[in-house]
PDB file of C-alpha atoms and ligand atoms in Angstrom:
ATOM      1  CA  MET A 293     -28.992  24.365  -1.475  1.00 51.00           C
ATOM      2  CA  ARG A 294     -26.044  23.717   0.991  1.00 63.00           C
ATOM      3  CA  ILE A 295     -27.269  20.227   1.220  1.00 59.00           C
ATOM      4  CA  SER A 296     -26.966  19.398  -2.153  1.00 74.00           C
ATOM      5  CA  ASP A 297     -23.643  21.389  -2.812  1.00 75.00           C
ATOM      6  CA  ASP A 298     -22.235  19.183   0.192  1.00 77.00           C
ATOM      7  CA  ARG A 299     -23.539  16.103  -1.468  1.00 78.00           C
ATOM      8  CA  TYR A 300     -22.088  17.035  -4.723  1.00 79.00           C
ATOM      9  CA  SER A 301     -18.667  17.535  -3.535  1.00 80.00           C
ATOM     10  CA  ARG A 302     -18.862  14.154  -1.636  1.00 82.00           C
ATOM     11  CA  ASP A 303     -20.062  12.463  -4.894  1.00 85.00           C
ATOM     12  CA  ARG A 304     -17.171  14.349  -6.695  1.00 91.00           C
ATOM     13  CA  SER A 305     -14.543  13.213  -4.306  1.00 93.00           C
ATOM     14  CA  ARG A 306     -15.622   9.552  -4.273  1.00 95.00           C
ATOM     15  CA  LEU A 307     -15.472   9.682  -8.362  1.00 95.00           C
ATOM     16  CA  ASP A 308     -11.884  11.221  -8.292  1.00 95.00           C
ATOM     17  CA  LEU A 309     -10.657   8.673  -5.920  1.00 97.00           C
ATOM     18  CA  ALA A 310     -12.186   5.893  -8.077  1.00 96.00           C
ATOM     19  CA  LEU A 311     -10.378   7.441 -10.975  1.00 94.00           C
ATOM     20  CA  GLN A 312      -7.294   7.217  -9.507  1.00 95.00           C
ATOM     21  CA  PHE A 313      -7.489   3.866  -8.140  1.00 96.00           C
ATOM     22  CA  ILE A 314      -8.574   3.096 -11.728  1.00 94.00           C
ATOM     23  CA  ARG A 315      -5.344   4.560 -13.151  1.00 93.00           C
ATOM     24  CA  HIS A 316      -3.405   2.457 -10.433  1.00 95.00           C
ATOM     25  CA  GLU A 317      -5.244  -0.957 -11.794  1.00 92.00           C
ATOM     26  CA  ALA A 318      -7.266  -1.661  -8.624  1.00 94.00           C
ATOM     27  CA  ARG A 319      -9.621  -4.232  -8.809  1.00 93.00           C
ATOM     28  CA  THR A 320     -13.329  -3.243  -8.741  1.00 92.00           C
ATOM     29  CA  HIS A 321     -14.002  -4.890  -5.149  1.00 92.00           C
ATOM     30  CA  THR A 322     -10.875  -2.601  -3.860  1.00 93.00           C
ATOM     31  CA  ILE A 323     -12.517   0.592  -5.788  1.00 95.00           C
ATOM     32  CA  LYS A 324     -16.036  -0.117  -4.276  1.00 94.00           C
ATOM     33  CA  THR A 325     -14.744  -0.669  -0.831  1.00 93.00           C
ATOM     34  CA  TRP A 326     -12.920   2.533  -0.737  1.00 94.00           C
ATOM     35  CA  THR A 327     -15.621   4.780  -2.538  1.00 95.00           C
ATOM     36  CA  GLY A 328     -18.640   3.263  -1.756  1.00 93.00           C
ATOM     37  CA  LEU A 329     -19.476   3.581  -5.632  1.00 95.00           C
ATOM     38  CA  THR A 330     -21.691   0.766  -6.835  1.00 94.00           C
ATOM     39  CA  ASP A 331     -20.360  -1.810  -9.361  1.00 94.00           C
ATOM     40  CA  ASP A 332     -22.137  -0.453 -12.025  1.00 94.00           C
ATOM     41  CA  ARG A 333     -21.152   3.090 -11.339  1.00 93.00           C
ATOM     42  CA  ILE A 334     -17.630   1.905 -11.406  1.00 94.00           C
ATOM     43  CA  ARG A 335     -17.999   0.146 -14.842  1.00 92.00           C
ATOM     44  CA  LYS A 336     -19.451   3.144 -16.386  1.00 92.00           C
ATOM     45  CA  LEU A 337     -16.467   5.054 -14.924  1.00 91.00           C
ATOM     46  CA  TYR A 338     -14.016   2.481 -16.254  1.00 88.00           C
ATOM     47  CA  ARG A 339     -15.597   2.645 -19.578  1.00 88.00           C
ATOM     48  CA  THR A 340     -15.651   6.614 -19.709  1.00 85.00           C
ATOM     49  CA  TYR A 341     -12.101   6.534 -18.608  1.00 79.00           C
ATOM     50  CA  VAL A 342     -10.663   4.165 -21.048  1.00 75.00           C
ATOM     51  CA  ALA A 343     -12.531   5.859 -24.124  1.00 70.00           C
ATOM     52  CA  ASP A 344     -11.465   9.358 -22.860  1.00 73.00           C
ATOM     53  CA  SER A 345      -8.045   8.405 -22.140  1.00 70.00           C
ATOM     54  CA  SER A 346      -5.048   9.083 -24.521  1.00 61.00           C
ATOM     55  CA  GLU A 347      -2.811   7.065 -22.191  1.00 58.00           C
ATOM     56  CA  CYS A 348      -2.179   3.571 -23.198  1.00 54.00           C
ATOM     57  CA  HIS A 349      -4.805   0.608 -22.270  1.00 61.00           C
ATOM     58  CA  VAL A 350      -5.147   0.255 -18.453  1.00 64.00           C
ATOM     59  CA  PRO A 351      -5.762  -3.430 -17.732  1.00 66.00           C
ATOM     60  CA  ARG A 352      -8.819  -4.102 -15.688  1.00 66.00           C
ATOM     61  CA  HIS A 353      -8.158  -6.861 -12.885  1.00 65.00           C
ATOM     62  CA  ARG A 354     -10.974  -9.144 -11.909  1.00 64.00           C
ATOM     63  CA  GLY A 355     -10.936 -11.622  -9.037  1.00 61.00           C
ATOM     64  CA  LYS A 356      -9.474 -11.850  -5.631  1.00 65.00           C
ATOM     65  CA  SER A 357      -7.169  -9.228  -4.357  1.00 64.00           C
ATOM     66  CA  PRO A 358      -3.934 -10.539  -3.088  1.00 66.00           C
ATOM     67  CA  SER A 359      -3.790 -11.730   0.650  1.00 66.00           C
ATOM     68  CA  GLN A 360      -0.756 -13.531   1.102  1.00 84.00           C
ATOM     69  CA  ALA A 361       1.521 -11.826   3.481  1.00 87.00           C
ATOM     70  CA  ALA A 362       4.636 -13.832   2.458  1.00 89.00           C
ATOM     71  CA  PHE A 363       4.817 -11.938  -0.594  1.00 92.00           C
ATOM     72  CA  PHE A 364       6.375  -8.933   1.009  1.00 94.00           C
ATOM     73  CA  MET A 365       8.960 -11.242   2.899  1.00 91.00           C
ATOM     74  CA  ARG A 366      10.119 -13.614   0.069  1.00 91.00           C
ATOM     75  CA  SER A 367      13.418 -11.968  -0.609  1.00 92.00           C
ATOM     76  CA  PRO A 368      15.870  -9.497   0.781  1.00 91.00           C
ATOM     77  CA  ARG A 369      14.757  -7.146  -1.999  1.00 92.00           C
ATOM     78  CA  MET A 370      11.089  -7.244  -1.645  1.00 94.00           C
ATOM     79  CA  ARG A 371      11.794  -7.076   2.352  1.00 93.00           C
ATOM     80  CA  GLN A 372      13.637  -3.460   1.319  1.00 94.00           C
ATOM     81  CA  GLU A 373      10.787  -2.282  -1.099  1.00 96.00           C
ATOM     82  CA  THR A 374       8.168  -3.457   1.615  1.00 97.00           C
ATOM     83  CA  ALA A 375      10.188  -1.008   4.197  1.00 96.00           C
ATOM     84  CA  LEU A 376      10.231   2.013   1.631  1.00 97.00           C
ATOM     85  CA  LEU A 377       6.288   1.482   0.978  1.00 98.00           C
ATOM     86  CA  ALA A 378       5.602   1.195   4.801  1.00 97.00           C
ATOM     87  CA  SER A 379       7.691   4.364   5.273  1.00 97.00           C
ATOM     88  CA  MET A 380       5.615   6.356   2.862  1.00 97.00           C
ATOM     89  CA  LEU A 381       2.528   4.861   4.537  1.00 97.00           C
ATOM     90  CA  LEU A 382       3.845   6.235   7.701  1.00 96.00           C
ATOM     91  CA  LEU A 383       4.819   9.363   6.016  1.00 96.00           C
ATOM     92  CA  PHE A 384       1.523  10.039   4.433  1.00 96.00           C
ATOM     93  CA  ASP A 385      -0.564   9.299   7.603  1.00 94.00           C
ATOM     94  CA  VAL A 386      -2.178   6.130   5.904  1.00 95.00           C
ATOM     95  CA  LEU A 387      -1.009   4.093   8.988  1.00 92.00           C
ATOM     96  CA  PRO A 388      -0.655   5.936  12.406  1.00 86.00           C
ATOM     97  CA  ALA A 389       2.534   6.877  13.738  1.00 77.00           C
ATOM     98  CA  GLN A 390       2.036   5.072  16.949  1.00 71.00           C
ATOM     99  CA  PRO A 391       0.857   1.132  17.260  1.00 65.00           C
ATOM    100  CA  VAL A 392      -3.021   0.907  17.706  1.00 65.00           C
ATOM    101  CA  SER A 393      -4.103  -0.882  20.871  1.00 64.00           C
ATOM    102  CA  ALA A 394      -6.157  -3.898  20.071  1.00 62.00           C
ATOM    103  CA  ASP A 395      -9.520  -2.469  21.418  1.00 64.00           C
ATOM    104  CA  ALA A 396      -8.754   0.903  19.736  1.00 65.00           C
ATOM    105  CA  PRO A 397     -11.132   1.896  16.761  1.00 64.00           C
ATOM    106  CA  ARG A 398      -9.248   1.736  13.514  1.00 65.00           C
ATOM    107  CA  PRO A 399      -9.091   4.199  10.526  1.00 70.00           C
ATOM    108  CA  ASP A 400     -11.331   3.037   7.757  1.00 80.00           C
ATOM    109  CA  ALA A 401     -11.454   2.740   4.183  1.00 87.00           C
ATOM    110  CA  THR A 402     -12.532   6.317   3.780  1.00 91.00           C
ATOM    111  CA  VAL A 403     -12.233   8.784   0.769  1.00 94.00           C
ATOM    112  CA  PRO A 404      -9.586  10.988   2.346  1.00 94.00           C
ATOM    113  CA  ARG A 405      -7.629   8.302   3.580  1.00 94.00           C
ATOM    114  CA  GLY A 406      -7.633   6.706   0.150  1.00 96.00           C
ATOM    115  CA  SER A 407      -6.375   9.800  -1.398  1.00 97.00           C
ATOM    116  CA  LEU A 408      -3.222   9.400   1.210  1.00 97.00           C
ATOM    117  CA  LEU A 409      -2.897   5.961   0.045  1.00 97.00           C
ATOM    118  CA  CYS A 410      -2.572   7.001  -3.580  1.00 98.00           C
ATOM    119  CA  LYS A 411      -0.262   9.481  -2.740  1.00 98.00           C
ATOM    120  CA  ALA A 412       2.016   7.304  -0.609  1.00 98.00           C
ATOM    121  CA  PHE A 413       2.159   4.552  -3.399  1.00 98.00           C
ATOM    122  CA  GLU A 414       3.106   7.171  -6.085  1.00 98.00           C
ATOM    123  CA  ALA A 415       5.958   8.422  -3.768  1.00 98.00           C
ATOM    124  CA  TYR A 416       7.280   4.672  -3.449  1.00 98.00           C
ATOM    125  CA  ARG A 417       6.903   4.297  -7.146  1.00 97.00           C
ATOM    126  CA  GLU A 418       8.798   7.435  -7.822  1.00 97.00           C
ATOM    127  CA  LEU A 419      11.773   6.368  -5.123  1.00 96.00           C
ATOM    128  CA  SER A 420      12.248   2.654  -5.807  1.00 94.00           C
ATOM    129  CA  PRO A 421      14.484   2.273  -8.704  1.00 88.00           C
ATOM    130  CA  ARG A 422      12.878  -0.965  -9.638  1.00 89.00           C
ATOM    131  CA  PRO A 423       9.204  -0.836  -7.867  1.00 94.00           C
ATOM    132  CA  ASN A 424       7.677  -4.324  -7.797  1.00 94.00           C
ATOM    133  CA  ILE A 425       4.753  -3.669  -5.456  1.00 96.00           C
ATOM    134  CA  SER A 426       1.270  -3.286  -7.187  1.00 95.00           C
ATOM    135  CA  PHE A 427      -1.400  -0.881  -5.917  1.00 97.00           C
ATOM    136  CA  GLU A 428      -3.776  -3.960  -4.881  1.00 95.00           C
ATOM    137  CA  HIS A 429      -0.776  -5.315  -2.885  1.00 95.00           C
ATOM    138  CA  THR A 430      -0.076  -1.923  -1.320  1.00 96.00           C
ATOM    139  CA  VAL A 431      -3.703  -1.930  -0.233  1.00 95.00           C
ATOM    140  CA  PHE A 432      -3.338  -5.175   1.262  1.00 93.00           C
ATOM    141  CA  LEU A 433      -0.007  -4.021   3.074  1.00 94.00           C
ATOM    142  CA  ALA A 434      -1.815  -1.326   4.762  1.00 94.00           C
ATOM    143  CA  THR A 435      -4.618  -3.145   6.014  1.00 90.00           C
ATOM    144  CA  ALA A 436      -2.357  -6.022   7.253  1.00 90.00           C
ATOM    145  CA  LEU A 437       0.127  -3.414   9.064  1.00 92.00           C
ATOM    146  CA  LEU A 438      -2.864  -1.807  10.741  1.00 89.00           C
ATOM    147  CA  ARG A 439      -4.484  -5.222  11.823  1.00 85.00           C
ATOM    148  CA  GLY A 440      -1.184  -6.519  12.801  1.00 85.00           C
ATOM    149  CA  HIS A 441      -2.127 -10.148  12.536  1.00 84.00           C
ATOM    150  CA  GLU A 442       0.299 -11.126  10.117  1.00 89.00           C
ATOM    151  CA  LEU A 443       3.043  -8.214   9.410  1.00 92.00           C
ATOM    152  CA  ARG A 444       4.099  -5.616  11.845  1.00 91.00           C
ATOM    153  CA  ILE A 445       6.407  -2.398  11.659  1.00 92.00           C
ATOM    154  CA  ASN A 446       9.682  -2.238  13.532  1.00 92.00           C
ATOM    155  CA  ALA A 447      12.795  -0.289  14.024  1.00 93.00           C
ATOM    156  CA  CYS A 448      16.037  -1.618  12.700  1.00 94.00           C
ATOM    157  CA  ARG A 449      17.959  -2.411  15.788  1.00 93.00           C
ATOM    158  CA  ASP A 450      21.202  -0.758  14.605  1.00 94.00           C
ATOM    159  CA  CYS A 451      20.042   2.289  12.467  1.00 95.00           C
ATOM    160  CA  GLY A 452      16.376   2.828  13.707  1.00 94.00           C
ATOM    161  CA  SER A 453      14.712   2.874  10.118  1.00 94.00           C
ATOM    162  CA  VAL A 454      11.755   1.106   9.253  1.00 94.00           C
ATOM    163  CA  VAL A 455      11.426  -2.581   8.807  1.00 94.00           C
ATOM    164  CA  VAL A 456       8.119  -4.831   8.213  1.00 94.00           C
ATOM    165  CA  VAL A 457       8.848  -8.115   9.847  1.00 92.00           C
ATOM    166  CA  ASP A 458       6.689 -11.234  10.132  1.00 89.00           C
ATOM    167  CA  ARG A 459       4.362 -11.001  13.502  1.00 84.00           C
ATOM    168  CA  LEU A 460       5.963 -13.843  14.936  1.00 82.00           C
ATOM    169  CA  VAL A 461       9.423 -12.920  14.595  1.00 79.00           C
ATOM    170  CA  LEU A 462      10.693 -12.330  18.209  1.00 77.00           C
ATOM    171  CA  ARG A 463      14.174 -10.836  17.588  1.00 82.00           C
ATOM    172  CA  THR A 464      14.694  -7.293  16.830  1.00 80.00           C
ATOM    173  CA  PRO A 465      15.421  -7.277  13.092  1.00 86.00           C
ATOM    174  CA  THR A 466      17.953  -5.255  11.134  1.00 90.00           C
ATOM    175  CA  CYS A 467      17.518  -3.520   8.023  1.00 92.00           C
ATOM    176  CA  LEU A 468      19.060  -4.782   4.798  1.00 89.00           C
ATOM    177  CA  GLU A 469      21.606  -2.278   4.530  1.00 90.00           C
ATOM    178  CA  CYS A 470      22.686  -3.055   8.033  1.00 92.00           C
ATOM    179  CA  GLN A 471      22.684  -6.528   7.136  1.00 88.00           C
ATOM    180  CA  GLN A 472      25.007  -5.858   4.288  1.00 86.00           C
ATOM    181  CA  THR A 473      27.705  -3.777   6.415  1.00 86.00           C
ATOM    182  CA  HIS A 474      27.902  -6.372   9.325  1.00 79.00           C
ATOM    183  CA  ALA A 475      28.458  -8.979   6.278  1.00 78.00           C
ATOM    184  CA  THR A 476      31.474  -6.673   4.908  1.00 74.00           C
ATOM    185  CA  PHE A 477      33.052  -5.603   8.197  1.00 65.00           C
ATOM    186  CA  ARG A 478      33.031  -8.801  10.163  1.00 60.00           C
ATOM    187  CA  PRO A 479      36.105  -9.391  12.046  1.00 58.00           C
ATOM    188  CA  PRO A 480      38.265 -12.229  10.700  1.00 57.00           C
ATOM    189  CA  SER A 481      37.619 -14.610  13.696  1.00 56.00           C
ATOM    190  CA  CYS A 482      33.856 -14.317  12.860  1.00 51.00           C
ATOM    191  CA  ARG A 483      34.416 -15.508   9.392  1.00 49.00           C
ATOM    192  CA  THR A 484      34.246 -19.146   8.322  1.00 46.00           C
ATOM    193  CA  ARG A 485      37.129 -21.141   7.225  1.00 40.00           C
TER     194      ARG A 485
HETATM  195 ZN1   ZN B 756      19.461  -0.574   9.614  1.00 63.15          ZN
END
């Protein structure tokens, strides 16, 4: 009896997470990776969700998930949003507070971690005045920051707030706000004539 209760509760958590992912417009492949559900079960779940949902239509995304780290670095505004999202990933423990060494085991795509990922994404959407980063891009960012091959988290050299930088950047970066403060308060001798 105990075993079947445990199984039921595990299955229930996976279905709940899949529904949250569907609501956030995740791709089938992503839902499969994080919940372990089969394609067929995800399809059925999606159909039931759309049929039962009184909310507006949830678009279903097919094809490849995003994989471009450059997306997060393409403009000062995107870098600022990426920093906010990375802060939420740290705050909700999706990412470890301390950098993970190369040979240490890394947190996996598990149901509890998936649930924290949803919370971090929802907090980012609430805090950003005009959120531009999708759930799929959030999944990509969380994975990229954990691996540290392309992007890494750093602290602004002036105020210590979270910044996300290209792995190859050597200088300690500054956040957008500190950059703007420097630009406003440059001494006259530094201004271009
Ligand atoms: Zn700063």
